[in-house]
Amino acid sequence: MEGILVTTSWFRLTAESSLVKTRARVLHLEMDHNPGTKDAMDRTDLVSEDGKNSKSVLCQRCGSKVLSPGMAVLAEKEFILPSMRKKSSIGATEGSVDRDTVTAHWLVGDMFDFENVGFTNDVGRIKYLICADCEIGPIGWHCLDDKIGYYVALDRVNHA
């Protein structure tokens, strides 16, 4: 796949945007006020007291570390990603892509916060995030109009 950019944490910049911090506080408070919801119960062990990921984020296929603990905040934003699975029906139109709607993401404020991620070539104003080791994806997305938002779909990664 062309256009892959691999980043490592030792280039990580330490500045965080106030937008990322604000979203972390809001989402953390929402989870505290809605403890009975299924999503809140499933995610409480993934989010630390300061609203960041408490576990490493790993590729589902190869287990490569995508994010270290404390590098992202939980964000709710609906987005349609191309499916990671093959087409479900044999009669599907050639060239069409199955899509999944994802809402729960890890929001990363800086591309240098990733341990191991690749970026596809631009698709419109979007770059898709993939595992840089096995190239499975997309595991997330980045809009070129948004300078600080890199989204990793919770459903597309494992946590350990």
Coordinates of C-alpha atoms in Angstrom, one line a residue:
M1 CA 0.0 0.0 0.0
E2 CA 1.4 3.4 -1.0
G3 CA 1.6 6.4 1.2
I4 CA 2.2 4.8 4.6
L5 CA 3.6 7.0 7.3
V6 CA 4.9 5.2 10.4
T7 CA 5.3 7.1 13.6
T8 CA 6.9 6.3 16.9
S9 CA 6.4 7.7 20.4
W10 CA 9.9 8.9 20.9
F11 CA 9.1 11.8 18.5
R12 CA 6.0 12.6 20.6
L13 CA 5.3 16.2 21.2
T14 CA 4.2 17.0 24.8
A15 CA 1.7 19.8 24.1
E16 CA -1.9 18.8 24.2
S17 CA -4.8 20.8 22.8
S18 CA -7.4 22.3 25.1
L19 CA -10.1 20.7 22.8
V20 CA -8.8 17.2 23.6
K21 CA -8.7 18.0 27.4
T22 CA -12.3 19.4 27.3
R23 CA -13.7 16.4 25.4
A24 CA -12.0 14.1 27.9
R25 CA -13.7 15.8 30.8
V26 CA -17.1 16.0 29.2
L27 CA -17.1 12.3 28.2
H28 CA -15.7 11.2 31.6
L29 CA -18.6 13.1 33.3
E30 CA -21.1 11.6 31.0
M31 CA -20.0 8.1 31.8
D32 CA -20.2 9.0 35.6
H33 CA -23.7 10.2 35.2
N34 CA -24.9 7.3 33.1
P35 CA -23.4 4.3 34.8
G36 CA -26.3 2.0 33.8
T37 CA -25.7 2.2 30.1
K38 CA -24.2 -0.7 28.4
D39 CA -21.4 1.4 26.7
A40 CA -20.4 3.0 30.0
M41 CA -20.2 -0.4 31.7
D42 CA -18.1 -1.9 28.9
R43 CA -15.7 1.1 28.8
T44 CA -15.1 2.0 32.4
D45 CA -12.1 -0.3 32.6
L46 CA -10.7 1.4 29.4
V47 CA -10.8 5.0 30.7
S48 CA -8.7 6.3 33.5
E49 CA -9.8 9.0 36.1
D50 CA -8.4 11.7 33.9
G51 CA -10.5 10.5 30.9
K52 CA -7.6 8.9 28.9
N53 CA -7.1 5.4 27.8
S54 CA -5.9 3.2 30.7
K55 CA -4.8 0.3 28.6
S56 CA -2.6 -0.1 25.5
V57 CA -4.5 -0.1 22.2
L58 CA -3.5 -3.1 20.0
C59 CA -4.1 -4.2 16.4
Q60 CA -6.8 -6.9 16.3
R61 CA -4.9 -9.0 13.7
C62 CA -1.2 -8.9 14.7
G63 CA -1.3 -7.5 18.2
S64 CA 1.1 -4.6 17.4
K65 CA 0.8 -1.6 19.8
V66 CA -1.0 1.3 18.2
L67 CA -1.2 3.5 21.3
S68 CA 0.3 3.5 24.8
P69 CA -1.9 4.1 27.9
G70 CA -2.7 7.8 28.5
M71 CA -2.3 9.0 25.0
A72 CA -6.0 9.4 23.9
V73 CA -9.4 10.4 25.2
L74 CA -12.7 8.7 24.6
A75 CA -14.9 10.5 22.0
E76 CA -18.3 9.9 20.6
K77 CA -18.6 10.9 17.0
E78 CA -20.5 9.0 14.3
F79 CA -18.5 8.2 11.2
I80 CA -18.9 5.6 8.4
L81 CA -15.7 3.6 7.8
P82 CA -15.1 1.1 5.1
S83 CA -15.5 -2.4 6.5
M84 CA -12.5 -4.5 7.5
R85 CA -14.3 -7.6 6.3
K86 CA -14.7 -8.9 2.8
K87 CA -17.9 -8.2 0.9
S88 CA -20.8 -10.1 2.5
S89 CA -22.8 -10.9 -0.7
I90 CA -21.6 -12.5 -3.9
G91 CA -23.9 -10.3 -6.0
A92 CA -22.5 -7.1 -4.7
T93 CA -21.7 -4.5 -7.3
E94 CA -18.1 -4.6 -8.4
G95 CA -16.1 -1.8 -6.9
S96 CA -18.5 -1.2 -4.0
V97 CA -17.3 -1.3 -0.4
D98 CA -19.1 -2.6 2.6
R99 CA -19.3 0.1 5.3
D100 CA -19.7 0.2 9.1
T101 CA -21.0 3.0 11.2
V102 CA -18.7 3.6 14.3
T103 CA -19.4 6.0 17.1
A104 CA -16.9 5.3 19.9
H105 CA -13.3 6.4 19.2
W106 CA -10.0 7.1 20.9
L107 CA -9.3 10.7 20.0
V108 CA -5.6 11.4 19.6
G109 CA -4.4 15.0 19.5
D110 CA -1.1 14.5 17.8
M111 CA 0.0 12.1 15.1
F112 CA 3.3 11.6 17.0
D113 CA 1.4 10.1 20.0
F114 CA 0.9 6.9 18.1
E115 CA 3.3 4.0 18.7
N116 CA 2.6 2.3 15.4
V117 CA 0.1 3.5 12.7
G118 CA 0.0 4.0 9.0
F119 CA -2.0 6.5 6.9
T120 CA -3.5 5.8 3.5
N121 CA -3.4 8.2 0.6
D122 CA -6.1 10.9 0.7
V123 CA -9.6 9.7 0.0
G124 CA -11.4 13.0 -0.6
R125 CA -10.5 15.0 2.6
I126 CA -10.0 11.8 4.7
K127 CA -6.9 9.8 5.5
Y128 CA -7.6 6.3 6.9
L129 CA -5.5 4.9 9.8
I130 CA -4.2 1.4 9.4
C131 CA -1.8 -0.9 11.4
A132 CA 1.7 -0.1 10.1
D133 CA 2.8 -3.7 10.7
C134 CA 0.1 -5.8 9.0
E135 CA -1.7 -3.1 7.1
I136 CA -5.1 -4.1 8.2
G137 CA -7.7 -1.4 8.4
P138 CA -9.0 1.1 8.4
I139 CA -8.8 1.2 12.2
G140 CA -9.6 4.9 12.2
W141 CA -9.6 8.1 10.3
H142 CA -8.3 11.7 10.2
C143 CA -10.0 14.6 8.4
L144 CA -7.5 16.9 6.7
D145 CA -9.6 19.9 7.7
D146 CA -9.1 19.0 11.4
K147 CA -5.5 19.6 12.4
I148 CA -5.8 17.9 15.8
G149 CA -8.2 15.0 15.5
Y150 CA -7.0 11.4 14.8
Y151 CA -9.8 9.0 15.6
V152 CA -9.3 5.2 16.3
A153 CA -12.5 3.2 16.4
L154 CA -12.9 1.2 19.6
D155 CA -14.5 -1.6 17.7
R156 CA -11.5 -2.0 15.4
V157 CA -8.8 -2.5 18.0
N158 CA -8.1 -4.6 21.1
H159 CA -7.0 -3.4 24.6
A160 CA -4.5 -4.9 27.0

